mmCIF file of C-alpha atoms in Angstrom:
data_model
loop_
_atom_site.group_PDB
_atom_site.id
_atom_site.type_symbol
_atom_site.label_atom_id
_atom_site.label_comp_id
_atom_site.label_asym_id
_atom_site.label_seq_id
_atom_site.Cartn_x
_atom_site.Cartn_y
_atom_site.Cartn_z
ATOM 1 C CA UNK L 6 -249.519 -52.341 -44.798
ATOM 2 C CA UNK L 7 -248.967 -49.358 -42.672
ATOM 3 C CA UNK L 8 -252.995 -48.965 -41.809
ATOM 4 C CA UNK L 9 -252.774 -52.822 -40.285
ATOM 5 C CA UNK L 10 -249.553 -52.233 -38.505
ATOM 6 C CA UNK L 11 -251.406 -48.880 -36.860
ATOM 7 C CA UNK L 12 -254.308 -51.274 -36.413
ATOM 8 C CA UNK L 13 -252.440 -53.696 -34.541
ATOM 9 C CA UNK L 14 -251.209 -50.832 -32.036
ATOM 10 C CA UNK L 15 -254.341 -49.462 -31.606
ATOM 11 C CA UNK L 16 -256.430 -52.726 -30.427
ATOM 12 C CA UNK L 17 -252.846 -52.962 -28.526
ATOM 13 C CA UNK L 18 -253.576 -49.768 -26.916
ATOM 14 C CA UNK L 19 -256.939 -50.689 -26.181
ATOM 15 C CA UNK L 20 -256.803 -53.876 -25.187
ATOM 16 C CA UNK L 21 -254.576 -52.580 -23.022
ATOM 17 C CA UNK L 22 -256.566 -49.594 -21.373
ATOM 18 C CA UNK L 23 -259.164 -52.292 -20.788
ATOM 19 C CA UNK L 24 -256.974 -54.438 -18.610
ATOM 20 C CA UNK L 25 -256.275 -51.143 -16.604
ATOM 21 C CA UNK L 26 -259.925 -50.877 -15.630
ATOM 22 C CA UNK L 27 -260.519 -47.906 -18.505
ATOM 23 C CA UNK L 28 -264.245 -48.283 -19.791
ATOM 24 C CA UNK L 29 -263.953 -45.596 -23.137
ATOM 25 C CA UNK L 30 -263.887 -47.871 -25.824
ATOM 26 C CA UNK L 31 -262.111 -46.745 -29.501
ATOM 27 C CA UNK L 32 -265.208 -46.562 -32.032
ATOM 28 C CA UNK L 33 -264.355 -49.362 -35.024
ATOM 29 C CA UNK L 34 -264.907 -46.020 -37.411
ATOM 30 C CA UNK L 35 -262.301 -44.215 -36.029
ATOM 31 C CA UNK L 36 -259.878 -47.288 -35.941
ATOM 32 C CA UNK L 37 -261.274 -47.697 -39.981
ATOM 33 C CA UNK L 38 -260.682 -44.205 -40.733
ATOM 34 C CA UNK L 39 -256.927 -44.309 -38.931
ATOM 35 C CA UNK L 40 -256.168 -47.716 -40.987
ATOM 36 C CA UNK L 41 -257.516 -45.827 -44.109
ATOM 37 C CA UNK L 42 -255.153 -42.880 -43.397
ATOM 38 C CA UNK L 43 -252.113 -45.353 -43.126
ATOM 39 C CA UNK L 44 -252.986 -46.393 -46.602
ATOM 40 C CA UNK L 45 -252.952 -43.264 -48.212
ATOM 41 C CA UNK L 46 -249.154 -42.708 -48.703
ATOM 42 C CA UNK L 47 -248.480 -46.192 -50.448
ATOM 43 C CA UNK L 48 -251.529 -45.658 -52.694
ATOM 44 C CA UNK L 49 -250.846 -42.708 -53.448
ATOM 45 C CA UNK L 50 -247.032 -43.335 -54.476
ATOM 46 C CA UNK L 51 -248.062 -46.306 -56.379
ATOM 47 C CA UNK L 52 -248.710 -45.108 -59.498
ATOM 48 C CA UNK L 53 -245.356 -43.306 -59.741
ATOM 49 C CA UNK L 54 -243.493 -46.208 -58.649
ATOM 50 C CA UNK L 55 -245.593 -48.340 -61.485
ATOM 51 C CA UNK L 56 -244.349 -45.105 -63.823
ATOM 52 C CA UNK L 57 -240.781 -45.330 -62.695
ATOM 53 C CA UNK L 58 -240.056 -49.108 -63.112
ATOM 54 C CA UNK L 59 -242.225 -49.104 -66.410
ATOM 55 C CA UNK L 60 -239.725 -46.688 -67.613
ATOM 56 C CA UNK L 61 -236.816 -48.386 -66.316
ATOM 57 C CA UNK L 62 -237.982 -51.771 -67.979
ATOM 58 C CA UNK L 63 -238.296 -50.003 -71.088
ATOM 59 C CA UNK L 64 -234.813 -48.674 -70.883
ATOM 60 C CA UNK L 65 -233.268 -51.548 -69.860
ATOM 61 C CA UNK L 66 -234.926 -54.270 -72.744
ATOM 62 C CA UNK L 67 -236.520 -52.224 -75.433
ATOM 63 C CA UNK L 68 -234.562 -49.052 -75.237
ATOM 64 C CA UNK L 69 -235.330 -47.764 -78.571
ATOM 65 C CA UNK L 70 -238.917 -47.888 -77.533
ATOM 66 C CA UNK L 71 -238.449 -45.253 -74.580
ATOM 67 C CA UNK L 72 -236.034 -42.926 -76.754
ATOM 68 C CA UNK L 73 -238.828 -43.015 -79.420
ATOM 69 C CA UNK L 74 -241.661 -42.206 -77.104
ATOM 70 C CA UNK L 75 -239.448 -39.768 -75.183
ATOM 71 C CA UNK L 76 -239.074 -37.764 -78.507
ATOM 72 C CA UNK L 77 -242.484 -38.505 -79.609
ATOM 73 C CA UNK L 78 -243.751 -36.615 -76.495
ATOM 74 C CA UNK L 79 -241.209 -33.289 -77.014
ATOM 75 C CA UNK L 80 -242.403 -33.237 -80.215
ATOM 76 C CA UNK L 81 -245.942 -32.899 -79.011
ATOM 77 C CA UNK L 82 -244.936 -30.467 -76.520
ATOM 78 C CA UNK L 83 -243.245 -28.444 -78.906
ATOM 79 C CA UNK L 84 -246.216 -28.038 -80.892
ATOM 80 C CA UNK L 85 -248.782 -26.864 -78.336
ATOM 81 C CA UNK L 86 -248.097 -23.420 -79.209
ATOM 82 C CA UNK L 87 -249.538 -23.165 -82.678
ATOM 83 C CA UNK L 88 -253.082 -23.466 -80.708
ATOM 84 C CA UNK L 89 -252.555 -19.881 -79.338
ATOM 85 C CA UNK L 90 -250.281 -18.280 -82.332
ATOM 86 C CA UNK L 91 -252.748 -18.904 -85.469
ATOM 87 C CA UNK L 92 -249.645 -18.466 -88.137
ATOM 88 C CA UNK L 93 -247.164 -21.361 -89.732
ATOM 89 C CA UNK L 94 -244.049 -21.497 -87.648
ATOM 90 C CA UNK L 95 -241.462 -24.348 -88.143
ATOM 91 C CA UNK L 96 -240.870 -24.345 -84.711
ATOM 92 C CA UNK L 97 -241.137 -27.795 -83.750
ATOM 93 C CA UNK L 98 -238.981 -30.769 -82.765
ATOM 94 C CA UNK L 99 -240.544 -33.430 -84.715
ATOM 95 C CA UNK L 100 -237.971 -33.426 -87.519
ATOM 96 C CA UNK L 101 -235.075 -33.679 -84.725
ATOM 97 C CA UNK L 102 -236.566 -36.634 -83.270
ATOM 98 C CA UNK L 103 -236.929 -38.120 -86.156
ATOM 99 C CA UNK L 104 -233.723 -37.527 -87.567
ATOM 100 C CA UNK L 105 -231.819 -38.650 -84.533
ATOM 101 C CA UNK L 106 -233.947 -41.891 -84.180
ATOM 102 C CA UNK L 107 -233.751 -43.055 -87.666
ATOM 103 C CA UNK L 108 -230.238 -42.292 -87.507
ATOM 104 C CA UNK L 109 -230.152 -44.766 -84.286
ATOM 105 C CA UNK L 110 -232.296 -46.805 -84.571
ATOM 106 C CA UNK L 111 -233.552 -47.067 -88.653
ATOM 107 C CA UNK L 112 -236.175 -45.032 -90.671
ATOM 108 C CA UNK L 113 -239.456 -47.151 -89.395
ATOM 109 C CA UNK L 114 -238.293 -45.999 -85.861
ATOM 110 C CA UNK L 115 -237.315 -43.032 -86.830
ATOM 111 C CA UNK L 116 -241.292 -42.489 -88.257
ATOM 112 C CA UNK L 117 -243.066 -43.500 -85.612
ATOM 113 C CA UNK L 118 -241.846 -40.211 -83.945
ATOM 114 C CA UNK L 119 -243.804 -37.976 -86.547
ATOM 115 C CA UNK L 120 -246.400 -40.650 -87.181
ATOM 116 C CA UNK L 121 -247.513 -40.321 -83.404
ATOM 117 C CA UNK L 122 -246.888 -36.914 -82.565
ATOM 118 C CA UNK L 123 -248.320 -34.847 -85.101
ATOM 119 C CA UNK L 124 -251.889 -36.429 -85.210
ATOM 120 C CA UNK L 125 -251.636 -36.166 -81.326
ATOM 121 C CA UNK L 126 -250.655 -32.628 -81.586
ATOM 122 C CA UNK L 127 -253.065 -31.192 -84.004
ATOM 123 C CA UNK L 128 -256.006 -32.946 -81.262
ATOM 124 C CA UNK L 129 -254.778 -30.247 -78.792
ATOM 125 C CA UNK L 130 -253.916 -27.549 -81.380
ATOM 126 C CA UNK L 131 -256.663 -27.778 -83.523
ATOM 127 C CA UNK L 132 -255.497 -27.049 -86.568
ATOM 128 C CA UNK L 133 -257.050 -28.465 -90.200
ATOM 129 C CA UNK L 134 -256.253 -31.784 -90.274
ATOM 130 C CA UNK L 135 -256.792 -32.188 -94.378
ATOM 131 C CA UNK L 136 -253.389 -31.400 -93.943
ATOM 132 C CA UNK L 137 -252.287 -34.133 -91.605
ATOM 133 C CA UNK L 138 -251.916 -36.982 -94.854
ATOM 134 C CA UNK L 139 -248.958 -34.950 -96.280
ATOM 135 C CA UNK L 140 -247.544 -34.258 -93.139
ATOM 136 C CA UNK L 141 -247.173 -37.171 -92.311
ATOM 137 C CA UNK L 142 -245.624 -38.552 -95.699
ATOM 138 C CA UNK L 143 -243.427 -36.163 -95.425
ATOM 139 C CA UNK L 144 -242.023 -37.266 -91.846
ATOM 140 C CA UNK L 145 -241.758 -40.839 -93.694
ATOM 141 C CA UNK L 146 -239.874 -39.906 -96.382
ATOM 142 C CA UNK L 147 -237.393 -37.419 -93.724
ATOM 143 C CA UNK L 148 -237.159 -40.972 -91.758
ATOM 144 C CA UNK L 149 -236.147 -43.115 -94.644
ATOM 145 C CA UNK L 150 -234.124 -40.556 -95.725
ATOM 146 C CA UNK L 151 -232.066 -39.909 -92.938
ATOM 147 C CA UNK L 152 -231.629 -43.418 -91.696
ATOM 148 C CA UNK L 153 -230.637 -44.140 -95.802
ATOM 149 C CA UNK L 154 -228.165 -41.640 -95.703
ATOM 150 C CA UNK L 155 -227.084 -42.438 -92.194
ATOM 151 C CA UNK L 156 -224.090 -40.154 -90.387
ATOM 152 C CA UNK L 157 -221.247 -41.536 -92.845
ATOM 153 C CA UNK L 158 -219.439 -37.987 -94.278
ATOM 154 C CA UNK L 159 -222.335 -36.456 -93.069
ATOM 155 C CA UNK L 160 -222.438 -34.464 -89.973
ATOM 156 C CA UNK L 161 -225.536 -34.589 -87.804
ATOM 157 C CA UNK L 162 -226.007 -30.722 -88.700
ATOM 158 C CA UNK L 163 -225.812 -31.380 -92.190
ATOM 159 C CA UNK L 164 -228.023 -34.451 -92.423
ATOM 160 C CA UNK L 165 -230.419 -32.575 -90.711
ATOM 161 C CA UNK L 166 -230.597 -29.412 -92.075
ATOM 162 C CA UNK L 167 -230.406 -31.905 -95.562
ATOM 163 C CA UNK L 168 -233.667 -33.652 -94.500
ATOM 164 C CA UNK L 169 -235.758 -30.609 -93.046
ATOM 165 C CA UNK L 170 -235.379 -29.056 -96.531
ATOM 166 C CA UNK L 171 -236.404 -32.140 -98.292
ATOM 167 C CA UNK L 172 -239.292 -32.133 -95.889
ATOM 168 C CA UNK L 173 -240.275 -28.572 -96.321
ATOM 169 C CA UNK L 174 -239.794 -28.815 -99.873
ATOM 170 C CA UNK L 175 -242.035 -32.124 -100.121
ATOM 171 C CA UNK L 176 -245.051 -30.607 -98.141
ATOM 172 C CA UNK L 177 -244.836 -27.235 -99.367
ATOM 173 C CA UNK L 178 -245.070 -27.991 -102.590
ATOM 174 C CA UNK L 179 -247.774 -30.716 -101.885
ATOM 175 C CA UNK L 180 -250.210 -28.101 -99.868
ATOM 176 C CA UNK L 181 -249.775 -25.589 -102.806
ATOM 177 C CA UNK L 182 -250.495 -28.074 -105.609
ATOM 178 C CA UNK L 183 -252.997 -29.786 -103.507
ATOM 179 C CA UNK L 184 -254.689 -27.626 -101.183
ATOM 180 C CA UNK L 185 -253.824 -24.572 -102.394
ATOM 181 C CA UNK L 186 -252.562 -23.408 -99.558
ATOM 182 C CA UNK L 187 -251.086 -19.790 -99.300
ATOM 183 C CA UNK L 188 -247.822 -19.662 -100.767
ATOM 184 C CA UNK L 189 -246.789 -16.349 -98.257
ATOM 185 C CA UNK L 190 -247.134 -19.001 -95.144
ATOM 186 C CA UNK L 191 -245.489 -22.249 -97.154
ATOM 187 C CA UNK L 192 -242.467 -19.753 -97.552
ATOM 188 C CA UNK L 193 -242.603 -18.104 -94.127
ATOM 189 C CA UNK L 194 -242.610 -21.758 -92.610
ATOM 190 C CA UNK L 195 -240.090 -23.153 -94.667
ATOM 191 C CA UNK L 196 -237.456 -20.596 -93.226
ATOM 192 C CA UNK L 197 -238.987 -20.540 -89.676
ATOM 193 C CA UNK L 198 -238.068 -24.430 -90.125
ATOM 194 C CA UNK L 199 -234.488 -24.705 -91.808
ATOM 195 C CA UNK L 200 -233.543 -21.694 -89.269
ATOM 196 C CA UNK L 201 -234.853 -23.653 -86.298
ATOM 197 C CA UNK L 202 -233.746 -26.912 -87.023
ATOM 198 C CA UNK L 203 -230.294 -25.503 -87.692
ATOM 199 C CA UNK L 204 -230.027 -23.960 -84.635
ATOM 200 C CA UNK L 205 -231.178 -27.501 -82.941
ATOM 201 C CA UNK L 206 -229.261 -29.813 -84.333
ATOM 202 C CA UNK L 207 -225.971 -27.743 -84.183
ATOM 203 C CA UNK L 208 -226.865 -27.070 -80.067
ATOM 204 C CA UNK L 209 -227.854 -30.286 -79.292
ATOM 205 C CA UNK L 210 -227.323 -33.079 -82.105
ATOM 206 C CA UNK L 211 -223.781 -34.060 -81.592
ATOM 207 C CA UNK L 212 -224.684 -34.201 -77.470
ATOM 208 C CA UNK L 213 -228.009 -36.290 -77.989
ATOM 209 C CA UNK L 214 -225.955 -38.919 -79.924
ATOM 210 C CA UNK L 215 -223.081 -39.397 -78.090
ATOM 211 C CA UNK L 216 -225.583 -39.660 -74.949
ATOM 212 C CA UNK L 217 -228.181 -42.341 -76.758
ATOM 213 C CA UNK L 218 -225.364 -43.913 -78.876
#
């Protein structure tokens, strides 16, 4: 729109310089090149304005969609470090997101978080992923689980420092029995985890809810 209003003033401003007896004459590249120019800014912004309502939509009419993928991506992000530091930490926010959207929203919501962000993770981490199946039955029974036992007479630090252990206790077990994984790291994880997650949920649990409920 811009590049054909800046057009318009050009062959204006020409046409006009003609009248007045001037004989240079604007090249039709340079008047293509100017219109391009003019076009740049909207183009450019377009995609971000596409991004913006998108999300917007999303918050409006499907809600729980956006809060899911929202927490699907942190837990992604959260996880980028084990590329670089080779060694089982349970530093990671996929448990939270799952806790606090099965809580909201019910356990198959409360899944998808973990269903979608660990197998995207482990793409950019690299790590085995023989280990991905029990992974990821673990995050489906922490979903059920949390969005069965709901908030109730729990607290949201209880419930999830409750389902992280479950979790830990599912998967740990399952890589030793299955895998054989080192016990050492199962252990040193497990703690890493509870620790973390306790520390999460008592910071930010209680504030997440009462923003998203």
């Amino acid at each position: 729109m811009f590049g054909w209003l800046i057009g318009i003033v050009l062959r204006g401003i020409g046409g006009a310089e003609c009248c007045a007896g001037n004989q240079e004459h604007v090249p039709v590249r340079d008047n293509v090149s100017l219109q391009d120019a003019g076009s740049f800014f909207p183009e450019s912004w377009r995609y971000a304005v596409m991004a913006t309502a998108g999300m917007v939509f999303l918050g409006v009419f499907f809600r729980p969609f956006l809060v899911v993928s929202c927490f699907s991506v942190l837990a992604v992000v959260s996880r980028m470090y084990q590329r670089h530091i080779r060694f089982p930490l349970g530093i990671e926010l996929g448990v939270f997101g799952t806790v606090i959207c099965a809580v909201l929203y019910g356990p198959i919501m409360g899944a998808i978080v973990g269903l979608v962000a660990y197998p995207v993770s482990i793409v950019y981490t690299k790590e085995e992923a023989r280990y991905l199946p029990v992974a990821l039955l673990g995050i489906c029974v922490a979903a059920f689980a949390g969005g069965a036992a709901g908030l109730g007479s729990w607290s949201i630090v209880a419930l999830g420092v409750g389902v992280t252990v479950l979790y830990d206790v599912l998967t740990g077990g399952l890589y030793y029995l299955v895998y054989r994984a080192p016990l050492f790291g199962g252990v040193v994880f497990g703690i890493s985890h509870v620790w973390f997650n306790y520390v999460v949920f008592s910071w930010l649990g209680e504030w997440v809810l009462n923003i998203l409920a």
